[in-house]
Amino acid sequence: MKIIDILNSGSRSLSFEVFPPKTGETYDKMKYVSYKIAELHPSFMSVTYGAGGGTSQYTVDIAKGIKSVGENVIAHLTCVSSTREHVRNMLDAYQECGIENILALRGDIPEGFNYDEMQYRYASELIYEIKDHGGDFCIGGACYPEKHPEAASSREDIQNLKTKVDAGCEFLTTQMFFDNDVYYNFLYRLREAGVEVPVIAGIMPITHPSQIGKVLDISKTALPQRFLRIVDTFGDSPQTMRQAGIAFATEQIIDLFANGVNAVHVYSMNKPDVAAEIQANVSAIIGK
Ligand code: FAD
């Protein structure tokens, strides 16, 4: 099923992300994890794409596996470190295994990147490529409520988002955020700028203190005092931090649903137990 049809159905959706292994050795474990999350029958699952494309076959295989057990799936695809030929091959592979949804991303620019070899500068150029390919894909894109770290200003970032939507991006998924007001404010500014597509809220349950540094590094998001106090008090014990982190994420999700945001995507970090607990916490709200 196409993600845009899920989003337009008017029902609340809760979805989960998995990321493929970095090496073949952990592939079987990862496959098991994705099937365990698929057993929850989320609205859909997303499968990320390794920067540089070196593990792209895993993204295809995991997404294909999720689809084969009857679940809705979106496969990510990045472009900045890829050749046009590689991107086209990936689109053929997605089409061949019946993947209908693609999250079209630029990807992070690797250190020491040779700009002379760059074949795609922005995600919008990938979106044109996907459209040109001719496959019947529903295309999503990423957005950043606290602005993309490279953008000079929020206003400029939102104008660039508009370009991405005009290129054919049918919905957006946000970078993780820990303060819902940041999302509500962003949504207001998007609508004001004429960006009208659905915006899925991305929520990351922090279940171990060791995740925090990495999260901040990747997302450059601000952690509210309320959350920092939780880490300060419970961060020394993995068990208590896990419980508090799931409760914090659940509260964020319930607040989003209560404020009319119908689509929430959970960065479940390949943890089926965390995904299951969060889904159970909102089961009546999402009708599961
Ligand atoms: P773009 O939309 O191309 O934006 C990148 C920057 O360029 C922004 O600052 C933007 O303002 C600017 N820009 C865009 N268009 C223009 C224009 N026309 N003119 C001038 N400036 C412009 N990374 C992975 O490697 N694999 C994944 O699977 C993955 N999944 C992700 C999922 C989500 C939901 C999110 C939020 C991020 C994900 N990322 C992933 C990270 C992402 O690749 C990086 O954040 C990357 O730096 C930007 O990608 P983008 O698609 O948002 O880029």
Tab-separated table of C-alpha atoms and ligand atoms in Angstrom:
chain	number	residue	atom	x	y	z
A	1	MET	CA	0.000	0.000	0.000
A	2	LYS	CA	1.181	3.515	-0.707
A	3	ILE	CA	2.097	5.580	2.350
A	4	ILE	CA	0.152	8.562	1.045
A	5	ASP	CA	-3.040	6.457	1.050
A	6	ILE	CA	-2.385	5.492	4.682
A	7	LEU	CA	-1.831	9.152	5.560
A	8	ASN	CA	-4.929	10.291	3.703
A	9	SER	CA	-7.139	7.589	5.227
A	10	GLY	CA	-7.918	9.811	8.224
A	11	SER	CA	-6.898	7.063	10.694
A	12	ARG	CA	-4.058	7.446	13.178
A	13	SER	CA	-0.891	5.709	12.072
A	14	LEU	CA	2.053	4.436	14.102
A	15	SER	CA	5.044	3.149	12.162
A	16	PHE	CA	8.538	1.885	12.972
A	17	GLU	CA	11.992	2.224	11.466
A	18	VAL	CA	14.627	-0.447	11.094
A	19	PHE	CA	18.157	-0.015	9.839
A	20	PRO	CA	20.066	-2.675	7.921
A	21	PRO	CA	23.264	-4.243	9.231
A	22	LYS	CA	26.654	-2.762	8.449
A	23	THR	CA	28.122	-6.200	7.753
A	24	GLY	CA	26.821	-9.553	6.509
A	25	GLU	CA	27.617	-11.150	9.870
A	26	THR	CA	24.716	-9.437	11.604
A	27	TYR	CA	22.280	-9.819	8.714
A	28	ASP	CA	20.353	-12.800	10.139
A	29	LYS	CA	19.889	-11.049	13.481
A	30	MET	CA	18.627	-7.950	11.705
A	31	LYS	CA	16.236	-9.982	9.590
A	32	TYR	CA	14.847	-11.560	12.764
A	33	VAL	CA	14.446	-8.094	14.336
A	34	SER	CA	12.541	-6.769	11.332
A	35	TYR	CA	10.179	-9.763	11.377
A	36	LYS	CA	9.571	-9.304	15.114
A	37	ILE	CA	8.588	-5.672	14.517
A	38	ALA	CA	6.489	-6.724	11.507
A	39	GLU	CA	4.541	-9.047	13.840
A	40	LEU	CA	3.173	-5.910	15.525
A	41	HIS	CA	1.444	-5.034	12.219
A	42	PRO	CA	2.393	-1.352	12.365
A	43	SER	CA	0.921	1.046	9.822
A	44	PHE	CA	4.182	0.651	7.911
A	45	MET	CA	7.876	0.041	8.450
A	46	SER	CA	10.770	2.008	7.012
A	47	VAL	CA	14.156	0.554	6.110
A	48	THR	CA	17.059	2.996	6.090
A	49	TYR	CA	19.826	3.155	3.528
A	50	GLY	CA	23.498	3.005	4.481
A	51	ALA	CA	25.349	6.195	3.583
A	52	GLY	CA	27.483	5.598	0.510
A	53	GLY	CA	25.286	2.761	-0.716
A	54	GLY	CA	27.733	-0.015	0.268
A	55	THR	CA	24.987	-1.913	2.090
A	56	SER	CA	22.199	-1.062	-0.354
A	57	GLN	CA	21.436	-4.718	-1.087
A	58	TYR	CA	20.536	-5.214	2.590
A	59	THR	CA	17.969	-2.415	2.334
A	60	VAL	CA	16.421	-4.158	-0.672
A	61	ASP	CA	16.433	-7.571	1.020
A	62	ILE	CA	15.044	-6.403	4.363
A	63	ALA	CA	12.319	-4.316	2.692
A	64	LYS	CA	11.438	-7.246	0.436
A	65	GLY	CA	11.232	-9.540	3.480
A	66	ILE	CA	8.869	-7.154	5.300
A	67	LYS	CA	6.669	-6.930	2.211
A	68	SER	CA	6.658	-10.723	1.840
A	69	VAL	CA	4.986	-11.073	5.246
A	70	GLY	CA	2.227	-8.715	4.126
A	71	GLU	CA	3.343	-5.494	5.823
A	72	ASN	CA	3.580	-2.019	4.287
A	73	VAL	CA	7.122	-0.851	3.762
A	74	ILE	CA	9.074	2.192	2.630
A	75	ALA	CA	12.690	1.828	1.513
A	76	HIS	CA	15.047	4.779	1.910
A	77	LEU	CA	17.399	5.839	-0.864
A	78	THR	CA	20.207	8.406	-0.694
A	79	CYS	CA	21.960	9.975	-3.670
A	80	VAL	CA	24.820	12.318	-2.810
A	81	SER	CA	27.552	9.662	-2.836
A	82	SER	CA	25.998	7.651	-5.658
A	83	THR	CA	26.295	7.633	-9.408
A	84	ARG	CA	23.200	7.963	-11.579
A	85	GLU	CA	23.770	4.404	-12.708
A	86	HIS	CA	23.706	3.106	-9.137
A	87	VAL	CA	20.537	5.052	-8.345
A	88	ARG	CA	18.803	3.697	-11.449
A	89	ASN	CA	19.858	0.156	-10.552
A	90	MET	CA	18.412	0.649	-7.085
A	91	LEU	CA	15.132	1.902	-8.522
A	92	ASP	CA	14.977	-1.166	-10.785
A	93	ALA	CA	15.634	-3.392	-7.749
A	94	TYR	CA	12.894	-1.663	-5.690
A	95	GLN	CA	10.451	-1.959	-8.561
A	96	GLU	CA	11.268	-5.628	-9.190
A	97	CYS	CA	10.481	-6.611	-5.610
A	98	GLY	CA	7.274	-4.584	-5.517
A	99	ILE	CA	8.418	-1.788	-3.197
A	100	GLU	CA	5.934	1.046	-3.756
A	101	ASN	CA	7.315	3.677	-1.377
A	102	ILE	CA	10.678	5.453	-1.357
A	103	LEU	CA	12.009	8.001	1.138
A	104	ALA	CA	14.182	10.101	-1.171
A	105	LEU	CA	17.177	11.570	0.640
A	106	ARG	CA	20.307	13.423	-0.227
A	107	GLY	CA	22.396	11.712	2.481
A	108	ASP	CA	25.123	13.314	4.539
A	109	ILE	CA	28.137	14.616	2.676
A	110	PRO	CA	31.075	12.375	3.612
A	111	GLU	CA	34.309	13.865	4.918
A	112	GLY	CA	36.806	14.623	2.161
A	113	PHE	CA	34.051	14.417	-0.449
A	114	ASN	CA	35.140	15.196	-3.995
A	115	TYR	CA	32.533	17.706	-5.193
A	116	ASP	CA	33.720	17.307	-8.814
A	117	GLU	CA	32.293	13.788	-8.780
A	118	MET	CA	28.927	14.832	-7.353
A	119	GLN	CA	26.028	13.710	-9.533
A	120	TYR	CA	23.182	14.815	-7.229
A	121	ARG	CA	23.271	17.891	-5.012
A	122	TYR	CA	19.874	17.745	-3.335
A	123	ALA	CA	17.125	15.268	-2.571
A	124	SER	CA	14.874	17.121	-5.037
A	125	GLU	CA	17.204	16.022	-7.848
A	126	LEU	CA	16.781	12.421	-6.716
A	127	ILE	CA	13.022	12.926	-6.766
A	128	TYR	CA	13.198	14.055	-10.403
A	129	GLU	CA	15.277	10.945	-11.145
A	130	ILE	CA	12.678	8.693	-9.481
A	131	LYS	CA	9.882	10.372	-11.461
A	132	ASP	CA	11.912	9.977	-14.640
A	133	HIS	CA	12.442	6.275	-13.938
A	134	GLY	CA	8.757	5.672	-14.571
A	135	GLY	CA	8.106	3.249	-11.681
A	136	ASP	CA	4.859	3.884	-9.828
A	137	PHE	CA	6.466	4.999	-6.561
A	138	CYS	CA	5.027	7.076	-3.737
A	139	ILE	CA	7.865	9.431	-2.764
A	140	GLY	CA	8.517	10.900	0.671
A	141	GLY	CA	11.261	13.181	1.953
A	142	ALA	CA	12.934	14.302	5.168
A	143	CYS	CA	12.396	17.569	7.025
A	144	TYR	CA	13.923	19.218	10.073
A	145	PRO	CA	11.736	21.084	12.588
A	146	GLU	CA	14.877	22.669	14.075
A	147	LYS	CA	16.209	23.299	10.518
A	148	HIS	CA	18.734	21.192	8.640
A	149	PRO	CA	22.180	21.803	10.169
A	150	GLU	CA	23.592	23.109	6.864
A	151	ALA	CA	20.790	25.600	6.195
A	152	ALA	CA	21.537	29.248	6.911
A	153	SER	CA	18.057	29.863	8.332
A	154	SER	CA	14.751	28.121	8.951
A	155	ARG	CA	13.104	30.291	6.335
A	156	GLU	CA	15.645	29.216	3.685
A	157	ASP	CA	15.320	25.560	4.736
A	158	ILE	CA	11.532	25.739	4.370
A	159	GLN	CA	11.835	27.335	0.926
A	160	ASN	CA	14.114	24.441	-0.060
A	161	LEU	CA	11.537	22.021	1.331
A	162	LYS	CA	8.956	23.652	-0.881
A	163	THR	CA	11.199	22.978	-3.884
A	164	LYS	CA	11.397	19.332	-2.784
A	165	VAL	CA	7.621	19.059	-2.477
A	166	ASP	CA	7.132	20.771	-5.838
A	167	ALA	CA	9.497	18.174	-7.342
A	168	GLY	CA	7.035	15.432	-6.345
A	169	CYS	CA	7.573	14.659	-2.661
A	170	GLU	CA	4.137	13.552	-1.430
A	171	PHE	CA	4.804	13.590	2.315
A	172	LEU	CA	7.550	14.479	4.776
A	173	THR	CA	8.952	12.720	7.837
A	174	THR	CA	10.584	14.842	10.498
A	175	GLN	CA	13.941	14.466	12.118
A	176	MET	CA	13.509	13.413	15.746
A	177	PHE	CA	12.472	16.098	18.227
A	178	PHE	CA	11.884	15.991	21.981
A	179	ASP	CA	9.662	19.019	22.417
A	180	ASN	CA	6.316	18.840	20.605
A	181	ASP	CA	6.010	22.617	20.501
A	182	VAL	CA	8.947	22.579	18.080
A	183	TYR	CA	6.880	20.382	15.740
A	184	TYR	CA	3.686	22.463	16.083
A	185	ASN	CA	5.602	25.661	15.364
A	186	PHE	CA	7.340	24.085	12.362
A	187	LEU	CA	4.036	22.840	10.960
A	188	TYR	CA	2.587	26.336	11.261
A	189	ARG	CA	5.533	27.810	9.352
A	190	LEU	CA	5.319	25.103	6.676
A	191	ARG	CA	1.626	25.778	6.079
A	192	GLU	CA	2.299	29.514	6.022
A	193	ALA	CA	4.912	28.920	3.313
A	194	GLY	CA	2.402	26.894	1.288
A	195	VAL	CA	3.804	23.422	2.021
A	196	GLU	CA	0.618	21.412	2.367
A	197	VAL	CA	1.736	17.748	2.320
A	198	PRO	CA	1.299	15.464	5.378
A	199	VAL	CA	4.180	15.711	7.870
A	200	ILE	CA	4.852	12.516	9.828
A	201	ALA	CA	6.240	13.237	13.302
A	202	GLY	CA	9.471	11.319	14.027
A	203	ILE	CA	9.853	10.224	17.646
A	204	MET	CA	12.949	8.633	19.121
A	205	PRO	CA	12.633	6.741	22.401
A	206	ILE	CA	15.902	7.183	24.291
A	207	THR	CA	16.203	3.966	26.241
A	208	HIS	CA	19.889	4.092	27.124
A	209	PRO	CA	21.987	7.104	28.148
A	210	SER	CA	24.674	6.122	25.631
A	211	GLN	CA	22.253	7.056	22.813
A	212	ILE	CA	22.134	10.714	23.780
A	213	GLY	CA	25.520	11.826	22.431
A	214	LYS	CA	24.874	10.082	19.131
A	215	VAL	CA	21.372	11.500	18.814
A	216	LEU	CA	22.592	15.040	19.409
A	217	ASP	CA	25.410	14.554	16.959
A	218	ILE	CA	23.104	13.269	14.199
A	219	SER	CA	20.110	15.507	14.698
A	220	LYS	CA	21.556	18.626	16.366
A	221	THR	CA	18.232	18.687	18.200
A	222	ALA	CA	17.719	20.532	21.466
A	223	LEU	CA	16.899	18.434	24.514
A	224	PRO	CA	14.338	20.110	26.787
A	225	GLN	CA	15.117	20.529	30.498
A	226	ARG	CA	12.279	18.128	31.303
A	227	PHE	CA	14.074	15.377	29.395
A	228	LEU	CA	17.532	16.285	30.699
A	229	ARG	CA	16.217	15.922	34.264
A	230	ILE	CA	15.056	12.397	33.435
A	231	VAL	CA	18.499	11.500	32.084
A	232	ASP	CA	20.138	13.098	35.090
A	233	THR	CA	18.043	11.110	37.552
A	234	PHE	CA	17.652	7.773	35.780
A	235	GLY	CA	20.578	7.703	33.351
A	236	ASP	CA	22.851	5.620	35.566
A	237	SER	CA	20.645	2.574	35.436
A	238	PRO	CA	19.807	1.014	32.051
A	239	GLN	CA	16.541	-0.434	33.406
A	240	THR	CA	15.159	2.809	34.815
A	241	MET	CA	16.349	4.840	31.816
A	242	ARG	CA	14.613	2.385	29.489
A	243	GLN	CA	11.334	2.722	31.386
A	244	ALA	CA	11.569	6.507	31.626
A	245	GLY	CA	12.579	6.845	27.949
A	246	ILE	CA	9.619	4.782	26.757
A	247	ALA	CA	7.263	6.747	29.008
A	248	PHE	CA	8.633	10.068	27.685
A	249	ALA	CA	8.231	8.980	24.044
A	250	THR	CA	4.731	7.638	24.773
A	251	GLU	CA	3.719	10.943	26.320
A	252	GLN	CA	5.007	12.810	23.273
A	253	ILE	CA	3.047	10.492	20.956
A	254	ILE	CA	-0.186	10.818	22.942
A	255	ASP	CA	0.163	14.610	22.943
A	256	LEU	CA	0.678	14.590	19.157
A	257	PHE	CA	-2.411	12.430	18.587
A	258	ALA	CA	-4.393	14.586	21.020
A	259	ASN	CA	-3.457	17.657	18.971
A	260	GLY	CA	-4.650	16.183	15.701
A	261	VAL	CA	-1.335	14.885	14.363
A	262	ASN	CA	-2.378	11.557	12.891
A	263	ALA	CA	0.949	10.087	11.792
A	264	VAL	CA	3.831	9.199	14.109
A	265	HIS	CA	6.970	7.344	13.054
A	266	VAL	CA	9.077	5.777	15.791
A	267	TYR	CA	12.843	5.509	15.413
A	268	SER	CA	12.744	2.132	17.071
A	269	MET	CA	16.489	1.469	16.667
A	270	ASN	CA	16.022	-2.219	15.795
A	271	LYS	CA	14.480	-2.890	19.197
A	272	PRO	CA	11.286	-4.962	18.834
A	273	ASP	CA	10.660	-4.890	22.610
A	274	VAL	CA	10.681	-1.077	22.664
A	275	ALA	CA	8.419	-0.905	19.590
A	276	ALA	CA	6.016	-3.399	21.186
A	277	GLU	CA	5.820	-1.466	24.460
A	278	ILE	CA	5.186	1.839	22.750
A	279	GLN	CA	2.504	0.343	20.535
A	280	ALA	CA	0.870	-1.311	23.556
A	281	ASN	CA	0.899	2.033	25.400
A	282	VAL	CA	-1.211	3.667	22.672
A	283	SER	CA	-3.117	0.599	21.457
A	284	ALA	CA	-6.612	1.916	22.169
A	285	ILE	CA	-5.732	5.319	20.702
A	286	ILE	CA	-4.623	3.808	17.386
A	287	GLY	CA	-7.290	1.090	17.443
A	288	LYS	CA	-5.004	-1.970	17.722
B	1	FAD	P1	17.982	17.933	1.105
B	1	FAD	O1	16.498	17.942	1.171
B	1	FAD	O2	18.628	17.838	-0.193
B	1	FAD	O3	18.535	19.102	1.995
B	1	FAD	C1	19.914	19.170	2.354
B	1	FAD	C2	20.337	20.618	2.575
B	1	FAD	O4	20.354	21.300	1.322
B	1	FAD	C3	19.402	21.416	3.482
B	1	FAD	O5	20.170	22.306	4.238
B	1	FAD	C4	18.515	22.160	2.506
B	1	FAD	O6	18.013	23.380	3.046
B	1	FAD	C5	19.471	22.415	1.341
B	1	FAD	N1	18.789	22.428	0.039
B	1	FAD	C6	17.874	21.545	-0.408
B	1	FAD	N2	17.483	21.852	-1.651
B	1	FAD	C7	18.169	22.966	-2.008
B	1	FAD	C8	18.207	23.784	-3.169
B	1	FAD	N3	17.444	23.495	-4.228
B	1	FAD	N4	19.051	24.859	-3.186
B	1	FAD	C9	19.822	25.157	-2.113
B	1	FAD	N5	19.823	24.417	-0.978
B	1	FAD	C10	19.011	23.334	-0.932
B	1	FAD	N6	20.626	9.365	5.870
B	1	FAD	C11	21.083	8.207	5.339
B	1	FAD	O7	22.270	8.125	4.945
B	1	FAD	N7	20.260	7.115	5.186
B	1	FAD	C12	18.951	7.130	5.563
B	1	FAD	O8	18.239	6.134	5.411
B	1	FAD	C13	18.438	8.334	6.157
B	1	FAD	N8	17.140	8.424	6.541
B	1	FAD	C14	16.665	9.611	7.047
B	1	FAD	C15	15.306	9.702	7.410
B	1	FAD	C16	14.796	10.878	7.946
B	1	FAD	C17	13.334	10.970	8.296
B	1	FAD	C18	15.658	12.003	8.150
B	1	FAD	C19	15.123	13.264	8.758
B	1	FAD	C20	16.995	11.929	7.785
B	1	FAD	C21	17.512	10.738	7.225
B	1	FAD	N9	18.856	10.641	6.819
B	1	FAD	C22	19.323	9.451	6.286
B	1	FAD	C23	19.777	11.770	7.006
B	1	FAD	C24	19.823	12.691	5.741
B	1	FAD	O9	20.368	11.988	4.658
B	1	FAD	C25	20.678	13.914	6.089
B	1	FAD	O10	20.061	14.698	7.069
B	1	FAD	C26	21.148	14.780	4.926
B	1	FAD	O11	22.146	15.693	5.403
B	1	FAD	C27	20.068	15.619	4.247
B	1	FAD	O12	19.233	14.858	3.502
B	1	FAD	P2	17.884	15.508	2.856
B	1	FAD	O13	17.275	14.474	2.008
B	1	FAD	O14	17.077	16.111	3.937
B	1	FAD	O15	18.550	16.647	1.945
